[in-house]
Short mmCIF file of N, CA and C in Angstrom, two decimals:
data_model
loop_
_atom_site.label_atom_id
_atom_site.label_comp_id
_atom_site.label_asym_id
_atom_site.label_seq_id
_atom_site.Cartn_x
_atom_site.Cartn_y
_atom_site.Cartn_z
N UNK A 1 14.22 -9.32 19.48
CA UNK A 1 13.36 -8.35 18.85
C UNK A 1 13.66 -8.29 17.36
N UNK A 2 12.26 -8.61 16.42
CA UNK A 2 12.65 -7.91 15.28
C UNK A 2 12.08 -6.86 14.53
N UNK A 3 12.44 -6.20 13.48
CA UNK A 3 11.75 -4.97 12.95
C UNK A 3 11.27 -5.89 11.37
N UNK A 4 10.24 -5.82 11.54
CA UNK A 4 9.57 -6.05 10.10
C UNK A 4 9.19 -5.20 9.56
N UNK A 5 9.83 -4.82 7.99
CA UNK A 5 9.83 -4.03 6.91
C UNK A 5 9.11 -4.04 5.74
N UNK A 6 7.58 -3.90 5.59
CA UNK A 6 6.95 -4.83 4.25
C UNK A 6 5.97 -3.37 3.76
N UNK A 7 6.86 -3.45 2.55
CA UNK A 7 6.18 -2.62 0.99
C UNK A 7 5.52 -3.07 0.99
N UNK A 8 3.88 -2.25 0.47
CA UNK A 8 2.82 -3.05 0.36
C UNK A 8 1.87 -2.05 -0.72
N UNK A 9 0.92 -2.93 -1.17
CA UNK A 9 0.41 -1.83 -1.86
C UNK A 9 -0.28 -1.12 -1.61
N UNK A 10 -0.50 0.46 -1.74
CA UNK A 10 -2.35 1.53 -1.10
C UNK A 10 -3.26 0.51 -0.82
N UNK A 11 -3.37 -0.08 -1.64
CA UNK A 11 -5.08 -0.63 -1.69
C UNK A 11 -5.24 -1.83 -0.69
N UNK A 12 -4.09 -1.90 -0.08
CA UNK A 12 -3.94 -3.49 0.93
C UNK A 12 -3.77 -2.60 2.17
N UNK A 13 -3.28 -1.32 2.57
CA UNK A 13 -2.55 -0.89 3.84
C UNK A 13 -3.40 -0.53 4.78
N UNK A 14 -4.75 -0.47 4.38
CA UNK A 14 -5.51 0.36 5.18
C UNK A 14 -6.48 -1.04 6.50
N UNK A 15 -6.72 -2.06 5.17
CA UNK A 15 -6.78 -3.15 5.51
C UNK A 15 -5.76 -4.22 6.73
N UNK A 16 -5.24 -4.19 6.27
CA UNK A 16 -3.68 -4.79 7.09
C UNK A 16 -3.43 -4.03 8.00
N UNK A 17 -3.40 -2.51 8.59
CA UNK A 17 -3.66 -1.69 9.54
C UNK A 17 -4.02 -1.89 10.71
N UNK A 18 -5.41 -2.19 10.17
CA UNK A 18 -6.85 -2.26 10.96
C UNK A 18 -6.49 -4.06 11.33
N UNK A 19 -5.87 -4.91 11.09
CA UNK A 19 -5.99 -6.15 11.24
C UNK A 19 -4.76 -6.15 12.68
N UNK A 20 -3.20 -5.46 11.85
CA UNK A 20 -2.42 -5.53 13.17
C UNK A 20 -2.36 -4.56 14.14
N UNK A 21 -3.46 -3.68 14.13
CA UNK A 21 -3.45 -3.29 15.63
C UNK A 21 -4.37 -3.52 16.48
N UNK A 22 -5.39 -4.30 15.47
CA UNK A 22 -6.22 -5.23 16.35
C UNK A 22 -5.86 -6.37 17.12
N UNK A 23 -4.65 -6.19 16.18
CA UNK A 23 -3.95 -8.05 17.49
C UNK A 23 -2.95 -7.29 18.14
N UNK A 24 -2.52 -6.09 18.36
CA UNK A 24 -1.89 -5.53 19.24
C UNK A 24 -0.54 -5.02 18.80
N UNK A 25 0.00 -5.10 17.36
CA UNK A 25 0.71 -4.93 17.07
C UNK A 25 1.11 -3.51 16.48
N UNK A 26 2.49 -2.55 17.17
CA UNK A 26 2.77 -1.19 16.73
C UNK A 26 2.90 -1.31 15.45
N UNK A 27 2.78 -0.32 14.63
CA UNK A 27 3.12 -0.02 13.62
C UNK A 27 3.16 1.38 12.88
N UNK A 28 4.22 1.60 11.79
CA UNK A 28 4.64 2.90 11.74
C UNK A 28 4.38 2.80 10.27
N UNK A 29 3.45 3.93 9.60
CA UNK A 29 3.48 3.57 7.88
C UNK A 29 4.02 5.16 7.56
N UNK A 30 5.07 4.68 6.33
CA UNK A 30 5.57 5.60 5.49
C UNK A 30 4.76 5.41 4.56
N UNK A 31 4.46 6.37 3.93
CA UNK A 31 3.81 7.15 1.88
C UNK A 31 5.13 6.67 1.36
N UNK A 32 5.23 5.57 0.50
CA UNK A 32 6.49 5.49 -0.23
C UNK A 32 5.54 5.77 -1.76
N UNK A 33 7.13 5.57 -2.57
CA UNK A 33 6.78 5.31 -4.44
C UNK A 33 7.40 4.30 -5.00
N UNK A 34 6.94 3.49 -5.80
CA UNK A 34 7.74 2.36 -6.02
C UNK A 34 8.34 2.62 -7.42
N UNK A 35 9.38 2.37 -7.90
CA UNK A 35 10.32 2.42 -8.95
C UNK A 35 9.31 1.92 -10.05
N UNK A 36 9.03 0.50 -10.32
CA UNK A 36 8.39 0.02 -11.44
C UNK A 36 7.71 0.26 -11.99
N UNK A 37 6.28 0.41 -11.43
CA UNK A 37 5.26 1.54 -11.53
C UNK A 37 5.24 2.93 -11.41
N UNK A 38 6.34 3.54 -10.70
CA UNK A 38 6.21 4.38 -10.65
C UNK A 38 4.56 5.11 -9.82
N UNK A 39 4.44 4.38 -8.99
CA UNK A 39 2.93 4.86 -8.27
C UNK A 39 2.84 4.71 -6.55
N UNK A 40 2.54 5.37 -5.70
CA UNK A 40 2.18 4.98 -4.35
C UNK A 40 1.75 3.45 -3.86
N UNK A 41 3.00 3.30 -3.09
CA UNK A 41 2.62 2.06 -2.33
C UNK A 41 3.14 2.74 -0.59
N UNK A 42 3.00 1.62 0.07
CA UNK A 42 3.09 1.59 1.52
C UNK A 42 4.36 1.19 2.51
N UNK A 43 5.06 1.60 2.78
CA UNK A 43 6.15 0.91 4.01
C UNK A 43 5.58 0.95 5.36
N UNK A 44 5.65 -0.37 6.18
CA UNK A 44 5.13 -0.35 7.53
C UNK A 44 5.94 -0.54 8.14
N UNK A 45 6.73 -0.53 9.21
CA UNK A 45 7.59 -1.01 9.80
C UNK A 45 6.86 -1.36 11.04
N UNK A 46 7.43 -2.58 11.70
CA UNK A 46 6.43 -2.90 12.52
C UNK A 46 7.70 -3.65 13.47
N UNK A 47 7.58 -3.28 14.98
CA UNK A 47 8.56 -3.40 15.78
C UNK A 47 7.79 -4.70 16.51
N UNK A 48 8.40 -5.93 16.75
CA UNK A 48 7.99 -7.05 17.30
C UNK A 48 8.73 -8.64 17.46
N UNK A 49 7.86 -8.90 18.63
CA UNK A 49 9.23 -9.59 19.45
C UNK A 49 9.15 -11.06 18.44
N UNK A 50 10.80 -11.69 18.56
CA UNK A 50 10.47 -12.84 17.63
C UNK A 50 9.67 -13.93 17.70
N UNK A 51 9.03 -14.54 18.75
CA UNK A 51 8.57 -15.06 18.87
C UNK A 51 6.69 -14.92 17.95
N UNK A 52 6.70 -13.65 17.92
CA UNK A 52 5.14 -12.79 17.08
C UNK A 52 5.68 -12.96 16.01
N UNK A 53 6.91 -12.95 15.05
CA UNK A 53 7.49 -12.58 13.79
C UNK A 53 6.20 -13.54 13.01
N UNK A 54 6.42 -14.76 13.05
CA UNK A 54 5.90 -15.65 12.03
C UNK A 54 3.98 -15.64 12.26
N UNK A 55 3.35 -14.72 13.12
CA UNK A 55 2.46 -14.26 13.00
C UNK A 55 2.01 -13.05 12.39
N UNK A 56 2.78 -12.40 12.43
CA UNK A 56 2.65 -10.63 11.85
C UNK A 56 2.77 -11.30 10.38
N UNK A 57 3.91 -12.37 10.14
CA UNK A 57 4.07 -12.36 8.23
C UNK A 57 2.74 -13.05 8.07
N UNK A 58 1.80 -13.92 8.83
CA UNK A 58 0.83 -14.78 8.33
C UNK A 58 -0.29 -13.64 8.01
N UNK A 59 -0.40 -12.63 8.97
CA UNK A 59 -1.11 -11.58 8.67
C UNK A 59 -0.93 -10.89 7.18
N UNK A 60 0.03 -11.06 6.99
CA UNK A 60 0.47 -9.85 5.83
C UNK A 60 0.46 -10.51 4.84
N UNK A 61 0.37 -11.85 4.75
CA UNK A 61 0.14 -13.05 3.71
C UNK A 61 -1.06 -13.45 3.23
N UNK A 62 -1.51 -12.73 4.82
CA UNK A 62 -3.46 -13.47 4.33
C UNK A 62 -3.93 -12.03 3.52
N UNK A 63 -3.84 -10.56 3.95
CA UNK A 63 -4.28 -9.57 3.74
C UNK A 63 -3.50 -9.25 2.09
N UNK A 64 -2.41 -9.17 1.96
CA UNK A 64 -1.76 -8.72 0.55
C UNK A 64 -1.82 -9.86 -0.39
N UNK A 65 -2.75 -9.66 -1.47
CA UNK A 65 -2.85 -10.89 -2.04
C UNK A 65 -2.21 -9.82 -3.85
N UNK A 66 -1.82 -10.76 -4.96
CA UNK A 66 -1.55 -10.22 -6.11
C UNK A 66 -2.44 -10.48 -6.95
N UNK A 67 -2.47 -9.69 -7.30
CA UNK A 67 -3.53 -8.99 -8.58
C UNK A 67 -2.97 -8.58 -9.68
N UNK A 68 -4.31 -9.00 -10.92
CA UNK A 68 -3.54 -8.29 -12.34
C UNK A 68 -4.38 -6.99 -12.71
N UNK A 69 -3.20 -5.89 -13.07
CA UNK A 69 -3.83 -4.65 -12.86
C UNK A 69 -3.09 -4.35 -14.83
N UNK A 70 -4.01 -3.45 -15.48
CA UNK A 70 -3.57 -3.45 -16.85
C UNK A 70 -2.82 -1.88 -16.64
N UNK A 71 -1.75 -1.45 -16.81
CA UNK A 71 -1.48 -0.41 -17.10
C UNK A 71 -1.08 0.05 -18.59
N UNK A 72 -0.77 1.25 -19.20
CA UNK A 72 -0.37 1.95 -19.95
C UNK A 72 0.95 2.75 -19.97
N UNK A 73 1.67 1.95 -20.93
CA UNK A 73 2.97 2.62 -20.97
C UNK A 73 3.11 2.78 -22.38
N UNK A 74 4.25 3.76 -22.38
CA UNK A 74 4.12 4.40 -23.53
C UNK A 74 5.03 3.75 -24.70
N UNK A 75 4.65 3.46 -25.75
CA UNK A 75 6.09 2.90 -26.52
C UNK A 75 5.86 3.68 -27.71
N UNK A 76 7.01 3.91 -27.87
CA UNK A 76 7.69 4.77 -29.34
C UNK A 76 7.48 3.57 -30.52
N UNK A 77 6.86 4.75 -31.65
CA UNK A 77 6.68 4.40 -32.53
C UNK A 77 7.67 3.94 -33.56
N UNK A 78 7.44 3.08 -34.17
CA UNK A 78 8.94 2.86 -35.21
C UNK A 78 9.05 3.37 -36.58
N UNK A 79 10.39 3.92 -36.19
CA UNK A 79 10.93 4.97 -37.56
C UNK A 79 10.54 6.29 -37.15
N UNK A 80 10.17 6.82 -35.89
CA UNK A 80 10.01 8.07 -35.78
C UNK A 80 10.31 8.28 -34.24
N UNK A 81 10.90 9.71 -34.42
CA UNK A 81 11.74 10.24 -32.69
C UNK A 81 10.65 11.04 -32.35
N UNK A 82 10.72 10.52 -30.63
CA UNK A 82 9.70 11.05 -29.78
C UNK A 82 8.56 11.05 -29.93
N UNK A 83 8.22 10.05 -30.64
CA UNK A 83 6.06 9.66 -30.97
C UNK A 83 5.97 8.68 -29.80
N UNK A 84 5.03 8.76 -29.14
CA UNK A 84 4.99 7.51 -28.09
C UNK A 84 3.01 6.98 -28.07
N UNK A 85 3.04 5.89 -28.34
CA UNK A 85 1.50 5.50 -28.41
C UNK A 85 1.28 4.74 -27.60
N UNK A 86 0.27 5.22 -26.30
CA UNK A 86 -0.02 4.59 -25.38
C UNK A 86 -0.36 2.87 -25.63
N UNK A 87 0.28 1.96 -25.12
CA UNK A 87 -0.11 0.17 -25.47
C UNK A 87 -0.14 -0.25 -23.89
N UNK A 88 -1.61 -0.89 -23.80
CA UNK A 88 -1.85 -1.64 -22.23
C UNK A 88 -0.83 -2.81 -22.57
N UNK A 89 -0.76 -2.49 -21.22
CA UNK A 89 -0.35 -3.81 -20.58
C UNK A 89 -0.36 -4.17 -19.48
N UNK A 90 -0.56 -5.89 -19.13
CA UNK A 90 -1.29 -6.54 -17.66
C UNK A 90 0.05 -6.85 -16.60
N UNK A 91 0.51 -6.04 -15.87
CA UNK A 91 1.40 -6.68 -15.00
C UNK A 91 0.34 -7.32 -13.48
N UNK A 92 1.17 -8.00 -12.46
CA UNK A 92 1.04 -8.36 -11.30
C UNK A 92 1.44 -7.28 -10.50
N UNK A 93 0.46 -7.12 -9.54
CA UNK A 93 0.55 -5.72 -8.64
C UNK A 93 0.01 -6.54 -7.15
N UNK A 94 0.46 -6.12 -6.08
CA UNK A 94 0.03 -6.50 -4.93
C UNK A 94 1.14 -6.74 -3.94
N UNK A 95 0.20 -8.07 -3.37
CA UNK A 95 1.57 -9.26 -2.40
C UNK A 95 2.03 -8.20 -1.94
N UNK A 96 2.94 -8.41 -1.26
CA UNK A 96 4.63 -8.15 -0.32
C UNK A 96 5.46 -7.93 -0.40
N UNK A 97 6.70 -7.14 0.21
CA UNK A 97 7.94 -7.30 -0.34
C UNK A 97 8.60 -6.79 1.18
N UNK A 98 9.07 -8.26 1.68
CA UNK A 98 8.93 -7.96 3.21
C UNK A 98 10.60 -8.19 3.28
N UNK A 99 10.92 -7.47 4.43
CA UNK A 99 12.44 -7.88 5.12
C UNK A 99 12.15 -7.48 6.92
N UNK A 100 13.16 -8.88 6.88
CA UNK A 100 12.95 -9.03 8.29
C UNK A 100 14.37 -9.16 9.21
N UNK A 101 14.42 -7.91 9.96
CA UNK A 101 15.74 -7.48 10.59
C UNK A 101 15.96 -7.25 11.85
N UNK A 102 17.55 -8.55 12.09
CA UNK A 102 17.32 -8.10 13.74
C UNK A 102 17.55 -6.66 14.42
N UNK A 103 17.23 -6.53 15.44
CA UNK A 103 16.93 -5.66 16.50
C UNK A 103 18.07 -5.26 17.57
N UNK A 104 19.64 -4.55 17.67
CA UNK A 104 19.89 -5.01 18.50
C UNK A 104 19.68 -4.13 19.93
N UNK A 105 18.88 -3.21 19.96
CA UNK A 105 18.27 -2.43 20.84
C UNK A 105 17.16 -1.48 20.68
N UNK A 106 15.99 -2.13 21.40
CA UNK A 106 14.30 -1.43 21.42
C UNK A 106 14.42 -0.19 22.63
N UNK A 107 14.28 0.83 22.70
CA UNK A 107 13.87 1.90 23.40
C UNK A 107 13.04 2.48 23.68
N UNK A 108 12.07 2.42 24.40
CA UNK A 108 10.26 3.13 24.32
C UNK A 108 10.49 4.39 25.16
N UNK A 109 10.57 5.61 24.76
CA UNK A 109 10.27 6.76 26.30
C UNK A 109 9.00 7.19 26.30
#
């Protein structure tokens, strides 16, 4: 048995959802926040036997794809304390960030 662990982003979870419990697969989603951005993303944990493992990741490979998203962060102006002038910028947002951990006892009541 393993437990698959994959951060994901809002905009992919609802999608990816609807895909693994259509193939039969449990799954448990946490509301997380991610450090970098600082914005809502997704934790799923998804309990499944190893032999399914390398299907559940093909799922989560086909559905979470990366994207360039422009955000706004703030940078301080030079030669002066505490001025901050909003400057875009394009990071990569999306994809996965999966871990995959053995199991050493499943319990259903």
């Amino acid at each position: 048995m393993k437990l698959v662990i994959a951060i994901i982003q809002d905009d992919d979870a609802s999608d990816l959802l609807d895909l693994l419990t259509e193939k039969g697969f449990r799954v448990t989603k946490l509301a997380t926040t991610g450090g970098f951005l600082k914005s809502g993303n997704t934790t799923l944990m998804i309990g499944v036997e190893e032999e399914k493992t390398r299907e559940v990741l093909g799922i989560i490979e086909d559905t979470c794809k990366v994207r360039e998203q422009v955000v706004t962060t703030p940078s301080p102006m030079s030669g002066s304390t505490g001025v901050y002038i909003p400057y875009p910028v394009e990071v990569q947002v999306g994809g996965a960030t999966i871990f995959v951990v053995d199991v050493d006892q499943f319990i259903r009541y």
